[in-house]
Short mmCIF file of N, CA and C in Angstrom, two decimals:
data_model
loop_
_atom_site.label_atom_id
_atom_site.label_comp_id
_atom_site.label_asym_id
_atom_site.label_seq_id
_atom_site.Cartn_x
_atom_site.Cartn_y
_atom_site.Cartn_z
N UNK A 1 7.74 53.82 95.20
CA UNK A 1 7.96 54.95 94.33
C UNK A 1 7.62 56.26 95.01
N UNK A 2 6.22 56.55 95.41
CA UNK A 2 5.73 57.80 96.00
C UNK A 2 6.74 57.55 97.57
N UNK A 3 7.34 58.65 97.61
CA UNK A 3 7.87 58.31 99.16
C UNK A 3 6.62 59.04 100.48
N UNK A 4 5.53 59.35 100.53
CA UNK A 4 4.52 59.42 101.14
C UNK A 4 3.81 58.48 101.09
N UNK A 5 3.66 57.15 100.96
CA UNK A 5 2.75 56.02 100.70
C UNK A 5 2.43 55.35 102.00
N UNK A 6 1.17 55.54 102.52
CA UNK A 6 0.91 54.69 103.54
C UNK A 6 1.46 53.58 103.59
N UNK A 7 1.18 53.06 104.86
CA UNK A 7 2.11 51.59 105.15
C UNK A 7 0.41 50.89 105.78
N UNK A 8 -0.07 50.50 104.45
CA UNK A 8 -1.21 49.50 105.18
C UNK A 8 -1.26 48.26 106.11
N UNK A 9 -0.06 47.82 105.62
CA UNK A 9 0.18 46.76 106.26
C UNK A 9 0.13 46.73 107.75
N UNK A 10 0.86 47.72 108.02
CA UNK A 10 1.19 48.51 109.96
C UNK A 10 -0.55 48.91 109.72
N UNK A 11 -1.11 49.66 109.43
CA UNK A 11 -2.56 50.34 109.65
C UNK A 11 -3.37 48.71 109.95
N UNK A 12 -3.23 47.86 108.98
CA UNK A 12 -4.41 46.60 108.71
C UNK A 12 -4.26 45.89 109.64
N UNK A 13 -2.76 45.24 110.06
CA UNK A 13 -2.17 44.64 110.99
C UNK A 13 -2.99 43.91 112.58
N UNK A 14 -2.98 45.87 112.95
CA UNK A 14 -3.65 45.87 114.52
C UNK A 14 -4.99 45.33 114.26
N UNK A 15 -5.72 45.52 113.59
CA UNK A 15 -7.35 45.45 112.92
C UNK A 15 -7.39 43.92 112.77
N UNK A 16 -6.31 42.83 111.94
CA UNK A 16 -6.94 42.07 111.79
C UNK A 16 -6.51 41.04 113.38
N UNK A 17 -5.23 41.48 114.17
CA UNK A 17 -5.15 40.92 115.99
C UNK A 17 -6.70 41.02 116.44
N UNK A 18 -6.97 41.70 116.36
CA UNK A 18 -8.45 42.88 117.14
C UNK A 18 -9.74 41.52 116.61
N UNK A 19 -9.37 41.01 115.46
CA UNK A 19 -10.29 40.53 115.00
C UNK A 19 -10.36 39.10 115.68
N UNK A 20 -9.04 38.78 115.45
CA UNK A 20 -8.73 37.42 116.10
C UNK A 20 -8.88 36.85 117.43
N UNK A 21 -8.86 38.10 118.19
CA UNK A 21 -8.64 38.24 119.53
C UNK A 21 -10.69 38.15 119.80
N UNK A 22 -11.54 38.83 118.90
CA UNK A 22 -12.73 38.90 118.90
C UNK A 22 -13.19 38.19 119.08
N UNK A 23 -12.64 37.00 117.80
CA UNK A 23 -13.63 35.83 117.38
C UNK A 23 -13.21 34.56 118.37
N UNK A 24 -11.90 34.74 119.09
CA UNK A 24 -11.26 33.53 120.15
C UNK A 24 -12.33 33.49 121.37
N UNK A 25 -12.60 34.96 121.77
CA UNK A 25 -13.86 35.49 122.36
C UNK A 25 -15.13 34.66 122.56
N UNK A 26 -15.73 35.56 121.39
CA UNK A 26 -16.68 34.29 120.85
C UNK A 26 -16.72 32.87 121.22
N UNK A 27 -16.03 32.31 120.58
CA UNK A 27 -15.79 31.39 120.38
C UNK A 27 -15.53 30.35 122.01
N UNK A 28 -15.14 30.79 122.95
CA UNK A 28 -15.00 30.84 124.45
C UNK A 28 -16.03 30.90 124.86
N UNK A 29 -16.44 32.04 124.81
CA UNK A 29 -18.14 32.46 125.61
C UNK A 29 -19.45 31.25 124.96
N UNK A 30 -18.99 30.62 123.77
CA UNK A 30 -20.03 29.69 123.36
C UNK A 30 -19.80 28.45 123.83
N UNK A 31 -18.52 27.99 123.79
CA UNK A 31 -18.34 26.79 124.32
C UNK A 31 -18.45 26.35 125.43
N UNK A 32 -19.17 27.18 125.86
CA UNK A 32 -19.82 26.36 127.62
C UNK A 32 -21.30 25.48 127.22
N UNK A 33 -21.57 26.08 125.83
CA UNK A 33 -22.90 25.82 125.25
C UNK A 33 -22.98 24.64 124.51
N UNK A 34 -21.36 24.07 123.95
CA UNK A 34 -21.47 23.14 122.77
C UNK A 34 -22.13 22.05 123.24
N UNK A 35 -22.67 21.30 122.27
CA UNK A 35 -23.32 20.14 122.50
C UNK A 35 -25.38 20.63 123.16
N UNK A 36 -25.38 21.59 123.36
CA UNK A 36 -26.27 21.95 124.08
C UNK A 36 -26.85 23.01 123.77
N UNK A 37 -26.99 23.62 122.22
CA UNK A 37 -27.27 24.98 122.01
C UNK A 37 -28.28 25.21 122.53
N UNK A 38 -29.51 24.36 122.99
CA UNK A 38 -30.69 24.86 123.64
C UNK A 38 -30.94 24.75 125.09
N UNK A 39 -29.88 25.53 125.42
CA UNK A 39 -29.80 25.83 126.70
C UNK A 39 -29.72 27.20 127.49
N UNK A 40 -30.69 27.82 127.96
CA UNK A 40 -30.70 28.86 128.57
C UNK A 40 -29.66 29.47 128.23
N UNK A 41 -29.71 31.03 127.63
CA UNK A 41 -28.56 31.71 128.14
C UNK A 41 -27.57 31.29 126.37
N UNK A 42 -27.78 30.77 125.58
CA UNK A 42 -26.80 30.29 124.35
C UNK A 42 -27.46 31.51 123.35
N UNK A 43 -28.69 31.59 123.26
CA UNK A 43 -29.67 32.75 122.41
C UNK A 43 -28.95 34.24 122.83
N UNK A 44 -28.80 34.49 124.16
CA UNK A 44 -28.34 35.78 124.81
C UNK A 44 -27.11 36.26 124.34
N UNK A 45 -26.12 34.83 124.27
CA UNK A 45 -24.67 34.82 124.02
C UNK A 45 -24.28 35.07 122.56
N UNK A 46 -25.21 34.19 121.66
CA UNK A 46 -24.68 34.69 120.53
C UNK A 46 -25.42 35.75 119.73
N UNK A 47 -26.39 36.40 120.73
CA UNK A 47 -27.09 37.95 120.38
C UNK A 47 -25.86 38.79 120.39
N UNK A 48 -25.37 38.89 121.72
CA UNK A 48 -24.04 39.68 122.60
C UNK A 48 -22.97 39.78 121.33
N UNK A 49 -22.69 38.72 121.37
CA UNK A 49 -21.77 38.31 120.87
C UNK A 49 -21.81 38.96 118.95
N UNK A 50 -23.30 38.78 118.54
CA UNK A 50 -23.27 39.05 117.21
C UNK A 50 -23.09 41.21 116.83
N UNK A 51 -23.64 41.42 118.24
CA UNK A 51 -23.49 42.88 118.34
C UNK A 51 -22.12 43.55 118.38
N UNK A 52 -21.60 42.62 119.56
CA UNK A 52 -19.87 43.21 119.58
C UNK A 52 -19.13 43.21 117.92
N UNK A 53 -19.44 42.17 117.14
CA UNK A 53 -18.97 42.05 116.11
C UNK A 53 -19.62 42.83 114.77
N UNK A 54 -20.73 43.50 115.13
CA UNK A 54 -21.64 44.38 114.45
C UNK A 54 -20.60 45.58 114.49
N UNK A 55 -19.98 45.95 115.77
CA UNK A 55 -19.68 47.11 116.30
C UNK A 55 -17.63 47.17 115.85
N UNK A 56 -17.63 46.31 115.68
CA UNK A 56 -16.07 45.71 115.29
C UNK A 56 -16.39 46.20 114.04
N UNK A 57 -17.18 45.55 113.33
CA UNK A 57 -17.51 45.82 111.65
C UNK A 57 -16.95 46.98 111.29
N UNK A 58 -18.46 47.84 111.59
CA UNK A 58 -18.45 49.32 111.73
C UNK A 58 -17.43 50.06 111.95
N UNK A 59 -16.37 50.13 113.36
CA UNK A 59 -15.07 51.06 113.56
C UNK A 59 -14.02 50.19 112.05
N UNK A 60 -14.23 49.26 112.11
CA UNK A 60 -12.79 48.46 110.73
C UNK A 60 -13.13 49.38 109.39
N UNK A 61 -14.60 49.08 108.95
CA UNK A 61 -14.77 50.14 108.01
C UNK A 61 -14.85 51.58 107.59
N UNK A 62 -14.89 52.11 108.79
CA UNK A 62 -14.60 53.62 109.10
C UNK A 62 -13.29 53.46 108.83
N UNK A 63 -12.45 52.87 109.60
CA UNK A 63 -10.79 52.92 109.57
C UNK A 63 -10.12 52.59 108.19
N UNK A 64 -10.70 51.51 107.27
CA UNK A 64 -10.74 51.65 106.04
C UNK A 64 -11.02 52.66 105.03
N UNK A 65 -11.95 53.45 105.31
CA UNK A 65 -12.29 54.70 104.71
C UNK A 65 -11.57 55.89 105.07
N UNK A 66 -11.11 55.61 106.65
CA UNK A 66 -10.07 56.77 106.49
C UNK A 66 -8.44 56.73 106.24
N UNK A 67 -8.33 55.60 105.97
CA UNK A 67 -7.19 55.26 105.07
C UNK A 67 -7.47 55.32 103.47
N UNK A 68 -8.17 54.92 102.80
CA UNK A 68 -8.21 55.13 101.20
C UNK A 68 -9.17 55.47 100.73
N UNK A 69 -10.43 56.31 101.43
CA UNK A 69 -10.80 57.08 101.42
C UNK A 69 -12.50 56.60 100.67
N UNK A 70 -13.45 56.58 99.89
CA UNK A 70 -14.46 56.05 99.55
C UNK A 70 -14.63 55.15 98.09
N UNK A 71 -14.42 54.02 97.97
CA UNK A 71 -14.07 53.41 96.64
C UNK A 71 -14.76 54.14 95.34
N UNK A 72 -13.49 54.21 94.72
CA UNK A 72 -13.65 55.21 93.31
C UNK A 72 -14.71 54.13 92.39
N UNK A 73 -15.40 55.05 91.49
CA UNK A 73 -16.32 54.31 90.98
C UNK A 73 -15.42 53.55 89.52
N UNK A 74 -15.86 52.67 89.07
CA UNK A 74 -15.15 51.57 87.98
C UNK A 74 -14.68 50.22 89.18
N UNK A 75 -13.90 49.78 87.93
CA UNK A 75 -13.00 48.41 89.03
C UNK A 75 -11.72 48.43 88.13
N UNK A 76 -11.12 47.83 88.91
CA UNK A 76 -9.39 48.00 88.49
C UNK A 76 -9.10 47.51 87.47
N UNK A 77 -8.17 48.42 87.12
CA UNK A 77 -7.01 47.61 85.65
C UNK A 77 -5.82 48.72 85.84
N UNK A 78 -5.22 47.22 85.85
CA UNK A 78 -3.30 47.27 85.91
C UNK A 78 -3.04 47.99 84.56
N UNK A 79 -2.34 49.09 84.55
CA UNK A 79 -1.70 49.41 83.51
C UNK A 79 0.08 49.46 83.83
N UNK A 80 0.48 48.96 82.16
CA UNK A 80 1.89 49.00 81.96
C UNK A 80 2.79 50.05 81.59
N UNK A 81 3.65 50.49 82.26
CA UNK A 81 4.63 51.72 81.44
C UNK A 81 6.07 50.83 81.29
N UNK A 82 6.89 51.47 80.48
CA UNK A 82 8.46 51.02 80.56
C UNK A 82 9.30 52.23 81.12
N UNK A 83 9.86 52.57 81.38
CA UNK A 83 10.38 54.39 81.77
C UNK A 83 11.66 54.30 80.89
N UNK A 84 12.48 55.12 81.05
CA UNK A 84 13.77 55.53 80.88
C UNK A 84 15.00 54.76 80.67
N UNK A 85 14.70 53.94 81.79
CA UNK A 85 15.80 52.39 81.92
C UNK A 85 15.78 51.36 81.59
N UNK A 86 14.63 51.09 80.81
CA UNK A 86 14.36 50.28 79.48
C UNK A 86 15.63 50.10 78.79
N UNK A 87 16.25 51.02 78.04
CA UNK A 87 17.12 51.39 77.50
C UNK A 87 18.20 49.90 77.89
N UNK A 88 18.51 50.21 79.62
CA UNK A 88 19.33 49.02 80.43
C UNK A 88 18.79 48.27 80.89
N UNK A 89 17.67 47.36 80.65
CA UNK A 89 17.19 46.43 80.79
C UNK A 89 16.47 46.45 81.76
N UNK A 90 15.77 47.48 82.71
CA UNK A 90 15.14 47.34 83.50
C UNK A 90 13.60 47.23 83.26
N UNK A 91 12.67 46.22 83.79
CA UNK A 91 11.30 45.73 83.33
C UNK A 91 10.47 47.35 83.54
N UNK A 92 9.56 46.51 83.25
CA UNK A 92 8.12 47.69 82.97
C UNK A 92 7.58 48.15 84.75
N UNK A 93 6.85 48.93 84.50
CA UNK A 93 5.96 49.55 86.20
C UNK A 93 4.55 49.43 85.79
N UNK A 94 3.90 48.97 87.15
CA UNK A 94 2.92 48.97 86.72
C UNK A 94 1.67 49.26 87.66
N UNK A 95 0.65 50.15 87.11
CA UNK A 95 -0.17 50.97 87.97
C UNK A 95 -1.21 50.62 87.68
N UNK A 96 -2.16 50.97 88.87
CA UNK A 96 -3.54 50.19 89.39
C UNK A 96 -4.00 51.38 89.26
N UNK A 97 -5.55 51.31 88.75
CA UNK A 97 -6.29 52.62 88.95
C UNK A 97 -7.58 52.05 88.25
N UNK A 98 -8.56 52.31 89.08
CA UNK A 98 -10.24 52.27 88.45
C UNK A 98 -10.01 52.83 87.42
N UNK A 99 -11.66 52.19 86.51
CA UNK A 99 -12.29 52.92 85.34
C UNK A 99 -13.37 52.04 85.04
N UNK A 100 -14.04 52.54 83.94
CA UNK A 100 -15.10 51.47 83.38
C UNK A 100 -14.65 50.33 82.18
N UNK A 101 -12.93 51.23 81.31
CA UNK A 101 -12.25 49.95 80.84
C UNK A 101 -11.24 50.25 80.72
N UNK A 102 -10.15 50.20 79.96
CA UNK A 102 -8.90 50.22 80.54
C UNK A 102 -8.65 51.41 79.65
N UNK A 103 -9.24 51.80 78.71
CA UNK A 103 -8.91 53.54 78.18
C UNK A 103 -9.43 54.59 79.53
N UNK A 104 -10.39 54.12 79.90
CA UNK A 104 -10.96 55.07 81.16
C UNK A 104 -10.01 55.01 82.13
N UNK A 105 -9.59 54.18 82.76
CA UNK A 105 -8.46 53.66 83.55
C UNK A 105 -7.29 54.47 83.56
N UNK A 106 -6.86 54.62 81.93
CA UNK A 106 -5.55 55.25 81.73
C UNK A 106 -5.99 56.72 81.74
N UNK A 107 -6.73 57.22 81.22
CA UNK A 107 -7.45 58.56 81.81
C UNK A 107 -7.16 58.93 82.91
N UNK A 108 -7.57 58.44 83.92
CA UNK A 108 -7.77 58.56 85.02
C UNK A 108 -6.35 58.47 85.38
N UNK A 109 -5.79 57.71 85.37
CA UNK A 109 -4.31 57.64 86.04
C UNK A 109 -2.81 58.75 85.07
N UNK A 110 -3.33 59.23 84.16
CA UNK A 110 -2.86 60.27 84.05
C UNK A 110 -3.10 61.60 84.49
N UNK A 111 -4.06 61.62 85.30
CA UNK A 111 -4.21 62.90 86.40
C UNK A 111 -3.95 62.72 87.80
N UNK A 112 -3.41 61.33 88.05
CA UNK A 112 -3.00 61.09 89.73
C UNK A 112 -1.90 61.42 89.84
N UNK A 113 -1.47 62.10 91.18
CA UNK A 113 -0.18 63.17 91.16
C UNK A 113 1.07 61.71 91.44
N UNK A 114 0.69 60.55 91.96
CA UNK A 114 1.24 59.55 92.40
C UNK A 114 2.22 59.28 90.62
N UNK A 115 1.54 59.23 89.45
CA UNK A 115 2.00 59.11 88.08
C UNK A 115 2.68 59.68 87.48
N UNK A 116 2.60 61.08 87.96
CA UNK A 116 2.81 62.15 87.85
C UNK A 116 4.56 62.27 88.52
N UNK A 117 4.22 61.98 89.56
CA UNK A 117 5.89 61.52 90.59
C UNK A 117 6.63 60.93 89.57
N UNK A 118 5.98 59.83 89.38
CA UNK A 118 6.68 58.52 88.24
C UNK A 118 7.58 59.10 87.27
N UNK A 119 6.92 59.67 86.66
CA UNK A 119 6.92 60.61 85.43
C UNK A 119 7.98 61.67 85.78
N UNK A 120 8.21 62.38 86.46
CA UNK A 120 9.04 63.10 87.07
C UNK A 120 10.51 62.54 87.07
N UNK A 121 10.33 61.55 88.22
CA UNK A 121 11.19 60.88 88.61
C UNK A 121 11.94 60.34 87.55
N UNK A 122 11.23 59.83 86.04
CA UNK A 122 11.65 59.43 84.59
C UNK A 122 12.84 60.26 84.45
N UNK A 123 12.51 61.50 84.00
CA UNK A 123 13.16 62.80 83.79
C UNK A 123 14.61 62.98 84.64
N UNK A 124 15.09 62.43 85.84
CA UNK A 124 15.85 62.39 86.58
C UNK A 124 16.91 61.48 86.55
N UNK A 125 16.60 60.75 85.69
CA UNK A 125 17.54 59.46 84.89
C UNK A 125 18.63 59.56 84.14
N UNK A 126 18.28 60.97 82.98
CA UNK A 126 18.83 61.42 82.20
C UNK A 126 19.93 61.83 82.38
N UNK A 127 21.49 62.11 81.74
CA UNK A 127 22.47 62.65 82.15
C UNK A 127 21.91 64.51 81.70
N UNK A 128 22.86 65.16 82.85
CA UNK A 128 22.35 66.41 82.45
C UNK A 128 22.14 67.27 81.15
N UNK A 129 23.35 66.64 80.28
CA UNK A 129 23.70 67.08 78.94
C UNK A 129 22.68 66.49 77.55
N UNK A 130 21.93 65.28 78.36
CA UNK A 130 20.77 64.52 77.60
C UNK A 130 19.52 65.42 78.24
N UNK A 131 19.47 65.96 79.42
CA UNK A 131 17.52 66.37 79.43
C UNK A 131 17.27 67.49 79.01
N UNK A 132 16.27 67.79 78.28
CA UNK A 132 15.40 68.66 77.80
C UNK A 132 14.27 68.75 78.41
N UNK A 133 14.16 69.78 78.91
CA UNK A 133 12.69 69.96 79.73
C UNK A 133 11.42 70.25 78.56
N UNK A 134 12.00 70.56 77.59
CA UNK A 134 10.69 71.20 76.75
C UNK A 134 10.37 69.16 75.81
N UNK A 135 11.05 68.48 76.09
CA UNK A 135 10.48 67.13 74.87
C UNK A 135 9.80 66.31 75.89
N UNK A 136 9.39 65.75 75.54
CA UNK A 136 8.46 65.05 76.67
C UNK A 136 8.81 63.57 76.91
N UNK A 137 8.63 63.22 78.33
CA UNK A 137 9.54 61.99 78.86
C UNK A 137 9.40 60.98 78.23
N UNK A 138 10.71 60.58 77.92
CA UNK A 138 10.86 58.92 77.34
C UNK A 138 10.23 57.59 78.46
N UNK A 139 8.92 57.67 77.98
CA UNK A 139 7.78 56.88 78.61
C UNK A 139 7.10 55.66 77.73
N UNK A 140 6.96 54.59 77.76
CA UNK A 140 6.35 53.98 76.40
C UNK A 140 5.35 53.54 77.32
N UNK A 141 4.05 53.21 77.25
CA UNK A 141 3.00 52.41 77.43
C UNK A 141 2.69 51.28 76.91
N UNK A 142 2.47 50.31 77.55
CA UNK A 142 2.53 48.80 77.25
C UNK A 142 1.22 48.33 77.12
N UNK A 143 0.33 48.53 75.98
CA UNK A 143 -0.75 47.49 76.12
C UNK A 143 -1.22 46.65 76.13
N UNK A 144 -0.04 45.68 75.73
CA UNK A 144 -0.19 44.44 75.63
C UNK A 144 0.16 43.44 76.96
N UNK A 145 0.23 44.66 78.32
CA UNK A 145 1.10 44.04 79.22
C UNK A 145 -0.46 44.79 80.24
N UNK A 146 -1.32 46.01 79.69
CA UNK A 146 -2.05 46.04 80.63
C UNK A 146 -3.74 45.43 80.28
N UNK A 147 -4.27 45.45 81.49
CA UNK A 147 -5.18 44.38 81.75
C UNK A 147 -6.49 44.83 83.02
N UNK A 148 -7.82 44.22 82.40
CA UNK A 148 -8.54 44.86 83.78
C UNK A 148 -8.25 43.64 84.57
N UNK A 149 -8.28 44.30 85.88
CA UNK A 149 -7.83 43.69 87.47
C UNK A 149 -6.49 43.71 88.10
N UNK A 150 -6.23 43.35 88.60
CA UNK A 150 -4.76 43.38 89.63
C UNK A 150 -4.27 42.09 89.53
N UNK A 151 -3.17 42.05 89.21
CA UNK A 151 -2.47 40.67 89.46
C UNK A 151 -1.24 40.74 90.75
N UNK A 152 -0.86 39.29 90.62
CA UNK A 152 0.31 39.35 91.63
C UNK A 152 1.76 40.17 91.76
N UNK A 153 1.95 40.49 90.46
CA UNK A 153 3.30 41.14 90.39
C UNK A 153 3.32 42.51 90.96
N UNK A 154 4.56 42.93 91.59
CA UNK A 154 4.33 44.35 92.03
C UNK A 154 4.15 45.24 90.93
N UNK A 155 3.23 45.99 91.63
CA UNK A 155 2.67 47.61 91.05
C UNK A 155 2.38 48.05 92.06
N UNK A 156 2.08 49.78 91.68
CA UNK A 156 1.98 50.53 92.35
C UNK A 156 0.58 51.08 92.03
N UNK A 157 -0.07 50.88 93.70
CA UNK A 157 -1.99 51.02 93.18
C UNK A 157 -2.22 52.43 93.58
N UNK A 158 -2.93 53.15 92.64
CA UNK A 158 -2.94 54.51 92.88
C UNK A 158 -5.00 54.44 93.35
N UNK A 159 -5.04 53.94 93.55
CA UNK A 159 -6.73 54.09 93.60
C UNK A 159 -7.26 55.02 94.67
N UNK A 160 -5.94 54.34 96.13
CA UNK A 160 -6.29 55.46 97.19
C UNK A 160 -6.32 56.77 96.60
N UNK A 161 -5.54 57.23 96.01
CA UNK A 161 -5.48 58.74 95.29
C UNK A 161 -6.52 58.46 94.60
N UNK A 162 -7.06 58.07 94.28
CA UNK A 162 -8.80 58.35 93.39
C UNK A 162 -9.68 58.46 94.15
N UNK A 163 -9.48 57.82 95.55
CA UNK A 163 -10.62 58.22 96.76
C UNK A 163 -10.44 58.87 97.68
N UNK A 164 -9.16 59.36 97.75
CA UNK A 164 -8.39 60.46 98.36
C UNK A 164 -9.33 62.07 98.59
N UNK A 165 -10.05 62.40 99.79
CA UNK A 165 -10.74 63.98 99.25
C UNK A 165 -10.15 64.97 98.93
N UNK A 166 -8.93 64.44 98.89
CA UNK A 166 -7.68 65.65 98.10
C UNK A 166 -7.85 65.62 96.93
N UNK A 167 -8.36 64.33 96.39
CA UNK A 167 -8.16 63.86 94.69
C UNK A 167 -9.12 64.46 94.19
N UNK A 168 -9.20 65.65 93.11
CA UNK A 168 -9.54 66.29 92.44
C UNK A 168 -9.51 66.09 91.03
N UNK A 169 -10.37 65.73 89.35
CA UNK A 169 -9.17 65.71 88.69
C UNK A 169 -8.65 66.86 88.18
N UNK A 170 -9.19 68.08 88.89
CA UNK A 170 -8.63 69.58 88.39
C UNK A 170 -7.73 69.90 89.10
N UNK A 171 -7.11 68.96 90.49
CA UNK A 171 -6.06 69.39 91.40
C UNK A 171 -4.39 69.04 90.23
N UNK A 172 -4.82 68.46 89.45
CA UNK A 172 -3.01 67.54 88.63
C UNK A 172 -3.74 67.73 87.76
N UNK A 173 -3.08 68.72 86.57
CA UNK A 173 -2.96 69.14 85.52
C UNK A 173 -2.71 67.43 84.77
N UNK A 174 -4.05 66.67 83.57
CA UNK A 174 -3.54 66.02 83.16
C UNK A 174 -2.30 65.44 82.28
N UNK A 175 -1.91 64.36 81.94
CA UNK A 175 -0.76 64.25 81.15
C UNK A 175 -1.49 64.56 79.97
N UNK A 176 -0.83 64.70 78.95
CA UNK A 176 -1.59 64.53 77.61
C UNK A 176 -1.62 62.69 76.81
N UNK A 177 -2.74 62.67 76.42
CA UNK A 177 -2.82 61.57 76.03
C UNK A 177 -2.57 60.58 75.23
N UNK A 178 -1.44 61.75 74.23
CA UNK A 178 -0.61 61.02 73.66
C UNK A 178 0.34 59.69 74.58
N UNK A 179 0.63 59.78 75.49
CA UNK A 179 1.63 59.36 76.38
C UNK A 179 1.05 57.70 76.30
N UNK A 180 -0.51 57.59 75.73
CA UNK A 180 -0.98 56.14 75.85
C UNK A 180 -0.96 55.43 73.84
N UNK A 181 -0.07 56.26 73.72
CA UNK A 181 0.71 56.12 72.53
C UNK A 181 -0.93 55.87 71.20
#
């Protein structure tokens, strides 16, 4: 949806080779030892060895943080919208965003500019002779479809934008809260 959306997958990717490549490492440097852990030199190896991976830790979680930035406080819940194309049968969207429950949740994700896109993008559906800028977007909210935590089906997780140091909630004018019907 957001056409600025990191590509974690490419970011996580190299990180988790790096990891693999670590622990094959490891895993090498000990096996001169198997059968024999008390043997000179096995104490040294998996000191070495526990440090390099101390130090692996550390740069992965930095690199995590500077991708989505410092985990927003709450825990997740999926919320449901239907948009515009409901109308033609197209299913519901559905967005990820902390809170403490799923009214806090929807709070919150009506001030992420990522929703906000959504919402926009609604408006763009319309034939020209149907939009009105002054009525407010044909949006329904689904509560019976949202839920705390994340499930498997695609959605779109806005959380990075909650830990984002761009993310403000005075930077995006909220929606009004009617919109959670």
């Amino acid at each position: 949806m957001n056409p600025t959306r990191t590509d974690y997958v490419g970011q996580i990717g190299p990180w988790l080779a790096r990891y693999d490549t670590l622990t094959a490492t490891h895993a090498h440097r000990l096996s001169e030892f198997e059968g024999d852990e008390t043997r000179e030199g096995y104490g040294d190896t998996r000191f070495s060895n526990s440090l390099e991976a101390e130090g692996f830790l550390a740069q992965l979680a930095t690199h995590l943080r500077t991708l989505v930035g410092e985990p927003p406080p709450g825990t997740a819940h999926t919320l449901s919208f239907a948009g515009v194309n409901r109308h033609d049968g197209e299913g519901e969207f559905y967005f990820v965003a902390n809170g403490t429950d799923l009214r806090d949740a929807a709070r919150t994700l009506l001030t992420l500019p990522g929703f906000h896109y959504w919402i926009s993008e609604q408006a763009t559906y319309l034939p020209d002779d149907e939009r009105d800028d002054s009525a407010p977007v044909d949006v329904l909210y689904l509560p019976d479809k949202s839920h705390p935590g994340v499930t498997g089906f695609p959605h779109d997780d806005l959380r990075s934008e909650e830990a984002a140091p761009v993310f403000a909630p005075g930077n995006v004018p909220a929606l009004p809260l009617s919109i959670l019907g």
